[in-house]
XYZ file of N, CA, C and O in Angstrom:
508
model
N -6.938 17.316 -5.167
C -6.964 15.863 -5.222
C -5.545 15.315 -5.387
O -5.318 14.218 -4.877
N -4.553 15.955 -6.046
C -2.970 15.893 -6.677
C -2.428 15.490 -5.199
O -1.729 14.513 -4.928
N -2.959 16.556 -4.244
C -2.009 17.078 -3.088
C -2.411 15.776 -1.945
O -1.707 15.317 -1.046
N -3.492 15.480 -2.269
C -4.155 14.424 -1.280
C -3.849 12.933 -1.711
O -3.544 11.962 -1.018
N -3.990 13.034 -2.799
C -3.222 11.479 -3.542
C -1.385 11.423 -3.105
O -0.875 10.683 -2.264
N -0.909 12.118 -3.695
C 0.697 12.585 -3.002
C 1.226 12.583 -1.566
O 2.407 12.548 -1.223
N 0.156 12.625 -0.800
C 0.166 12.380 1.139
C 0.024 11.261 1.185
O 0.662 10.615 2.016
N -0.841 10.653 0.330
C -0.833 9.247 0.713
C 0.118 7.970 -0.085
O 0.459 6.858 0.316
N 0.324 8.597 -1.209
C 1.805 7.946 -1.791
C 3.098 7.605 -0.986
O 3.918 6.703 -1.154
N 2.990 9.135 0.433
C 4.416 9.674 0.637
C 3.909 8.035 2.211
O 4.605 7.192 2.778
N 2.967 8.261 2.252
C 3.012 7.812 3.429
C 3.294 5.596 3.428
O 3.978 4.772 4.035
N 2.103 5.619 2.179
C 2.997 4.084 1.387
C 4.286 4.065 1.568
O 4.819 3.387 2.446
N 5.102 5.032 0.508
C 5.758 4.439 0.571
C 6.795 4.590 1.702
O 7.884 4.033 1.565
N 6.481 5.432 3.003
C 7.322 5.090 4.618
C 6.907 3.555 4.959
O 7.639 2.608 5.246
N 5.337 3.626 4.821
C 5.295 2.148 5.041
C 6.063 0.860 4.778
O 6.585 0.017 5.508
N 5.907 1.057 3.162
C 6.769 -0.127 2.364
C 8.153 -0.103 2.574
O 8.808 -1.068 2.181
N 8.773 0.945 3.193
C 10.388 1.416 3.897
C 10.543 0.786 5.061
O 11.549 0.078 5.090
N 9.666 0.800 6.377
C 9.994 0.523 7.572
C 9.550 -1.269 7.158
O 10.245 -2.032 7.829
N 8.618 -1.966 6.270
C 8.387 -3.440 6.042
C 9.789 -3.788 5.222
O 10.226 -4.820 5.730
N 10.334 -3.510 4.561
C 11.435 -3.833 3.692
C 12.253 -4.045 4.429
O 12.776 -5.145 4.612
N 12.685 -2.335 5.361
C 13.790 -2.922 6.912
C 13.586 -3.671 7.763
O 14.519 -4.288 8.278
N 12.654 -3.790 8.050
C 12.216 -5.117 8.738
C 12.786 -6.456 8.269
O 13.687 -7.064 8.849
N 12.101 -6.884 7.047
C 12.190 -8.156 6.504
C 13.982 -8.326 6.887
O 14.508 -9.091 7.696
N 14.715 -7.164 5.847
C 15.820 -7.607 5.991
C 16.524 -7.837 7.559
O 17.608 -8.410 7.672
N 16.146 -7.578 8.144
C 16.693 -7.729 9.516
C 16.097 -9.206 10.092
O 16.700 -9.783 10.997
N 15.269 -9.587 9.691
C 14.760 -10.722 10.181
C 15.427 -12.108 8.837
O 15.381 -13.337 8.799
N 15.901 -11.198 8.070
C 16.532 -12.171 6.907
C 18.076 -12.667 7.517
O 18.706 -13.702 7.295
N 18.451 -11.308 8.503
C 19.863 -11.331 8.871
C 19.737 -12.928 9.797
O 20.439 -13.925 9.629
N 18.392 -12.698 10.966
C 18.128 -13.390 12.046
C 18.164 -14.529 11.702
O 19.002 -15.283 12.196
N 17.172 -15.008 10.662
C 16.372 -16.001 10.381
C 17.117 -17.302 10.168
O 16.436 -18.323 10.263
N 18.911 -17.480 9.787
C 19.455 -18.672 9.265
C 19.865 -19.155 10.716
O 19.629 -20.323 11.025
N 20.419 -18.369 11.539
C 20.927 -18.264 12.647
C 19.829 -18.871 14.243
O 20.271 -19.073 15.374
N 18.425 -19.021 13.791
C 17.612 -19.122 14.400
C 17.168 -20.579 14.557
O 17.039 -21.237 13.525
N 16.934 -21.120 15.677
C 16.500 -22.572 15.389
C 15.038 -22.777 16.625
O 14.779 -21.822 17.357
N 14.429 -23.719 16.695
C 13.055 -23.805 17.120
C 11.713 -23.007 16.933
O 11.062 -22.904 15.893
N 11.429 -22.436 18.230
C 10.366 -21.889 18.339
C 10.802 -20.490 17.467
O 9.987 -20.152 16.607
N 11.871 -19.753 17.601
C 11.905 -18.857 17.317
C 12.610 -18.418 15.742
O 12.826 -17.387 15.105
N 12.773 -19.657 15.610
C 12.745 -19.650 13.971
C 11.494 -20.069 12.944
O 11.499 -19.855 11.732
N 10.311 -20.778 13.775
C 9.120 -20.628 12.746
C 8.647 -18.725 13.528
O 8.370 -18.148 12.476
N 8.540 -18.130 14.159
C 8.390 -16.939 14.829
C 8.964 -16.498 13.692
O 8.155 -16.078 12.865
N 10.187 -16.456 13.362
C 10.730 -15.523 12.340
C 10.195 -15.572 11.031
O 9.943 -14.600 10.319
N 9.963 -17.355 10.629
C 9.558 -17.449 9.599
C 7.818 -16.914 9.305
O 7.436 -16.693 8.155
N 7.023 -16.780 10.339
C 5.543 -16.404 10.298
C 6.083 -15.161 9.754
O 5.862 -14.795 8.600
N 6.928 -14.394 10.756
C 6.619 -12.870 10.786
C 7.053 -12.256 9.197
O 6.520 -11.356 8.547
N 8.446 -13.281 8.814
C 8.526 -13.170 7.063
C 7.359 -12.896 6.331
O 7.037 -11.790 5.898
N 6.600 -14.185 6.185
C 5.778 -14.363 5.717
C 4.139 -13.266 5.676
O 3.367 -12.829 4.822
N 4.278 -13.238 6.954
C 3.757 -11.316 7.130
C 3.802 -10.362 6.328
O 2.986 -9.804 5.594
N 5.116 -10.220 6.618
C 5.772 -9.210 5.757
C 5.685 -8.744 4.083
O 5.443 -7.712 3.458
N 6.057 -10.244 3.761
C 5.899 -10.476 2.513
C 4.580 -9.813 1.916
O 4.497 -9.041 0.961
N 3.355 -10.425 2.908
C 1.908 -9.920 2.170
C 1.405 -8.732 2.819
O 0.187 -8.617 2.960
N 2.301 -7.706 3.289
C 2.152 -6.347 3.765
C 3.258 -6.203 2.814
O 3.476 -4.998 2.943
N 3.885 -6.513 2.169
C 4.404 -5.942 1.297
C 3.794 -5.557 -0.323
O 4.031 -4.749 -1.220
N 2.882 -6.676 -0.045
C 2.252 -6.940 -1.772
C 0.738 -5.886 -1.677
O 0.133 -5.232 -2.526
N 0.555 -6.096 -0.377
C -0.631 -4.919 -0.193
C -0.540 -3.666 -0.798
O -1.201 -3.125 -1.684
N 0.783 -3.187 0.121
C 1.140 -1.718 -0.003
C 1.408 -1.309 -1.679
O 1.040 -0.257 -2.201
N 2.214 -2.533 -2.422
C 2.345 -2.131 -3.643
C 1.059 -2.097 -4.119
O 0.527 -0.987 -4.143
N 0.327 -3.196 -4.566
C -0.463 -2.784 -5.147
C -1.594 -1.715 -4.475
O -2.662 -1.447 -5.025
N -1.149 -1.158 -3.178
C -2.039 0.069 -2.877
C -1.302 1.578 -3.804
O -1.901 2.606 -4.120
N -0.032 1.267 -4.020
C 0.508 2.059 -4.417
C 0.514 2.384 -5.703
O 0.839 3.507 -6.088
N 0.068 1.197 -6.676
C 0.146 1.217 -7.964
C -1.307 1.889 -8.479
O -1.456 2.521 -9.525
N -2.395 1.572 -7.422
C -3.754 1.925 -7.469
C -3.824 3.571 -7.555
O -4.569 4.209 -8.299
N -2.795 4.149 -6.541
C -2.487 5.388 -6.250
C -1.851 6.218 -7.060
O -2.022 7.435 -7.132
N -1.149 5.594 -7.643
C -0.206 6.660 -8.993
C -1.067 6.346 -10.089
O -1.119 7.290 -10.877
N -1.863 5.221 -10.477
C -2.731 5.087 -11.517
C -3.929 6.456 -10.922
O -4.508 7.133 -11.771
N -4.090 6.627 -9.895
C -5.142 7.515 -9.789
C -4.776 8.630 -10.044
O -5.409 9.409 -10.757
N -3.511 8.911 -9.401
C -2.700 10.666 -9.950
C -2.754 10.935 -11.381
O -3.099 12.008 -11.874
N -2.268 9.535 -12.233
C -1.898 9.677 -13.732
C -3.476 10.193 -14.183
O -3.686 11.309 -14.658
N -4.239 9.455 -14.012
C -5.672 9.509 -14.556
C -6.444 10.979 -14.427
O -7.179 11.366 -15.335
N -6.213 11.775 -13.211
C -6.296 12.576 -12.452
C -5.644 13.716 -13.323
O -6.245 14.786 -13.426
N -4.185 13.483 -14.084
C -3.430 14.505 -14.862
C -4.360 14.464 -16.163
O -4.759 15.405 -16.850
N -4.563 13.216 -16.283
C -4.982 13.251 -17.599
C -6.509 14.081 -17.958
O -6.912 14.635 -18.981
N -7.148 13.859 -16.534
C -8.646 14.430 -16.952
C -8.238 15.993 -17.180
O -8.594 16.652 -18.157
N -7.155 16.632 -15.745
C -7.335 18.106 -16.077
C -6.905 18.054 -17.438
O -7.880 18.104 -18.187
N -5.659 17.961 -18.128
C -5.320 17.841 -19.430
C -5.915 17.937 -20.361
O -5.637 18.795 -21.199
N -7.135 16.901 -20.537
C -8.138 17.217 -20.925
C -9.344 18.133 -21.238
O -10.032 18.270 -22.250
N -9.360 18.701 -20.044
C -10.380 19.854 -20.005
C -9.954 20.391 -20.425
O -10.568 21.113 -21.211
N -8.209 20.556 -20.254
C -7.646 22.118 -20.748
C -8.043 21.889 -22.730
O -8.855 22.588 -23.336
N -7.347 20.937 -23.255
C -7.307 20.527 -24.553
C -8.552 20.598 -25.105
O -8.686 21.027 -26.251
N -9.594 20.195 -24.374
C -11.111 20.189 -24.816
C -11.632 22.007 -25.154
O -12.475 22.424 -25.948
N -10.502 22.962 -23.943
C -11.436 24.167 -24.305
C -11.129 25.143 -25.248
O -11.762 26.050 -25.789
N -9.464 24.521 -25.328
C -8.574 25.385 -26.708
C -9.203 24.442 -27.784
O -9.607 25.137 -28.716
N -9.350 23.594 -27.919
C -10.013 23.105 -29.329
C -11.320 22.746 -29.753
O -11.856 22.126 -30.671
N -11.657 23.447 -28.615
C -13.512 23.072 -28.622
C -14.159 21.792 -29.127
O -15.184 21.520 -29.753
N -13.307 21.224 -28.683
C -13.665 19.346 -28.427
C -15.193 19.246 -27.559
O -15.376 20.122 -26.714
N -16.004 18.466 -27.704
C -16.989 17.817 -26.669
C -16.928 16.870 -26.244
O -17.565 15.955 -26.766
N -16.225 16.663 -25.229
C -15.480 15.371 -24.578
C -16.309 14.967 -23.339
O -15.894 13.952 -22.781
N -17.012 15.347 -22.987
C -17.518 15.726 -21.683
C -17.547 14.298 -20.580
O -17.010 14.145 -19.483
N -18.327 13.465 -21.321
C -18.387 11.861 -20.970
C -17.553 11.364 -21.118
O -17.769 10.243 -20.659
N -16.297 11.415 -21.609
C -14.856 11.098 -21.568
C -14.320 11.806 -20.141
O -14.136 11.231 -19.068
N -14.180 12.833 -20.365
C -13.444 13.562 -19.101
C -14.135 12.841 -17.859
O -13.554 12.152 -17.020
N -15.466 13.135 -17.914
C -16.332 12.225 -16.602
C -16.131 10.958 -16.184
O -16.377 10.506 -15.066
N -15.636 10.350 -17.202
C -15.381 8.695 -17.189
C -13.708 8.968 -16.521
O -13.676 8.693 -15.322
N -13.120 9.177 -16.768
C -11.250 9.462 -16.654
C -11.999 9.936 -15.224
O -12.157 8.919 -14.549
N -12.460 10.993 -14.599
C -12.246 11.387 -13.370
C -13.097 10.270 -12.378
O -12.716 10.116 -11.218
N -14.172 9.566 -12.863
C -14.823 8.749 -12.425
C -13.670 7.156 -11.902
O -13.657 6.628 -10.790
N -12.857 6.756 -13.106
C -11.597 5.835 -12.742
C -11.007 6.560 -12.176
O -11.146 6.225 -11.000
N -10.318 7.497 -12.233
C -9.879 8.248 -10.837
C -10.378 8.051 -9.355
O -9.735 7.751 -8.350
N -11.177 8.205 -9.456
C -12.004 8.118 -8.090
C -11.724 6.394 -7.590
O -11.266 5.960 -6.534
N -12.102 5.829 -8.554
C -12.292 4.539 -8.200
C -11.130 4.139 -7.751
O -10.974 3.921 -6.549
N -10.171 3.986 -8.621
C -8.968 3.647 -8.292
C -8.474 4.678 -6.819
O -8.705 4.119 -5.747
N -8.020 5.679 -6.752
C -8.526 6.275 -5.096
C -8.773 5.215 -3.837
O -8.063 4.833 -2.907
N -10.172 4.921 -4.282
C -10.448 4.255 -3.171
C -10.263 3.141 -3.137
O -10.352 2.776 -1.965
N -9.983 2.114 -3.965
C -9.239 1.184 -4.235
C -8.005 0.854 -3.251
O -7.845 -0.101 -2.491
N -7.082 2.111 -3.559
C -5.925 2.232 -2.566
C -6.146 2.849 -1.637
O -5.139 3.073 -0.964
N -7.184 3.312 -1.210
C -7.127 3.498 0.498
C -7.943 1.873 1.054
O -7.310 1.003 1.651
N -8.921 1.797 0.816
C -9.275 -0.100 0.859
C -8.113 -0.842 1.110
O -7.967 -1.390 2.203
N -6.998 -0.948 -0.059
C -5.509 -1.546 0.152
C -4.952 -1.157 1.745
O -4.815 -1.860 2.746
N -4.705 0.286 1.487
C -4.036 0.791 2.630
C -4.639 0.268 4.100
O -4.064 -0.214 5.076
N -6.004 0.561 3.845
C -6.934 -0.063 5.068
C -6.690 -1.112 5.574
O -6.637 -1.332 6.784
N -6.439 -2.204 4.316
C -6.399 -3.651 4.818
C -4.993 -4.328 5.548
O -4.797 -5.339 6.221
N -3.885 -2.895 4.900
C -2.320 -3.081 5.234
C -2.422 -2.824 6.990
O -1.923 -3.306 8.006
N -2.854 -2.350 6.825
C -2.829 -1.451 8.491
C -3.433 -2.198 9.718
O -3.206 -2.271 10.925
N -4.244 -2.676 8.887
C -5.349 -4.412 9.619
C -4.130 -5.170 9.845
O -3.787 -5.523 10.974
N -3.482 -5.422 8.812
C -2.488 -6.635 8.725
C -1.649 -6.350 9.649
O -1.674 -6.996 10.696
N -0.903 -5.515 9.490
C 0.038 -4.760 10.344
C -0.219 -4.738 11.986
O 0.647 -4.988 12.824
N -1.425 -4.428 12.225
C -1.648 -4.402 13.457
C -1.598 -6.125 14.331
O -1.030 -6.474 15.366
N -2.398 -6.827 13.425
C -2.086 -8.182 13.397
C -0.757 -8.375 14.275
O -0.600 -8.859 15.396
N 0.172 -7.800 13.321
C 1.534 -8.494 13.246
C 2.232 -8.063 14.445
O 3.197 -8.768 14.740
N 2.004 -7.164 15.144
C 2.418 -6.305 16.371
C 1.926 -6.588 17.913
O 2.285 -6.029 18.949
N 0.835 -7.814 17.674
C 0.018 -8.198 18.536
C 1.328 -8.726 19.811
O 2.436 -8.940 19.319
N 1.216 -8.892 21.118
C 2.444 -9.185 22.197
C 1.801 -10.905 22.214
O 0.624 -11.257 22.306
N 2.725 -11.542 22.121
C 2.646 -12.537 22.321
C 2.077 -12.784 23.731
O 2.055 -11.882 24.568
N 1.523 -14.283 24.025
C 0.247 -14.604 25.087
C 1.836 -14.768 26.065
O 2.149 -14.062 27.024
N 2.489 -15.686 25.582
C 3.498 -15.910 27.011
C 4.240 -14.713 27.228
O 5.004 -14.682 28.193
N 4.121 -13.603 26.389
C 5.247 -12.578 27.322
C 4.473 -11.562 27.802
O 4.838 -10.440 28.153
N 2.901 -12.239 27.789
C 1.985 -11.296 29.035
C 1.787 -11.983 30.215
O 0.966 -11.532 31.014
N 2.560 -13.272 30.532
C 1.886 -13.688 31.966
C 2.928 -13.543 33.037
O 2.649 -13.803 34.208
């Protein structure tokens, strides 16, 4: 689950890398820009911005799931050297695990929606 949560961390955060370079390049554009193609810049900002807030909080969902995830094995281990009965504890910790999981793939899901959105070819530079 470590190794599968961690693929998808690695892959956030390329995401949140290639949206960041972006923005700034369109930050370079954007003063310099006037008409049509400066609200264009300003939409695609604005894009950005909330593919940016996605990915984090897909990301925060995601390391909360790893942490939670350390903590249950941790647990088990601690529960069997001290013969604790934790059992519904540990179940609950791996259960928010889970949740949170899918939480951030949902996020991720919805980034990727967005994203695709944003990539769409404009109507006049298909005719």
């Amino acid at each position: 689950m470590l190794a599968g949560i961690g693929a998808l961390l690695n892959v956030l955060a390329g995401r949140l890398s290639r949206v960041v370079d972006r923005a700034r390049a369109l930050e370079v554009l954007h003063p310099r820009s006037t008409g049509t193609e400066h609200d264009r810049h300003v939409a695609e900002l604005r894009l950005l911005n909330k593919r940016m807030r996605i990915i984090n909080a897909a990301l925060l969902m995601g390391v909360s799931s790893a942490v939670m995830t350390c903590i249950v094995v941790a647990s088990l281990f601690i529960a069997v050297l001290l013969r604790f009965h934790i059992g519904q504890y540990v179940a609950g910790g791996f259960i928010l695990a889970m949740i949170l999981l899918i939480a951030s793939l949902v996020a991720f899901m919805i980034e990727v929606r967005v994203s695709l959105y944003a990539i769409r070819i404009r109507e006049e530079l298909l005719r």
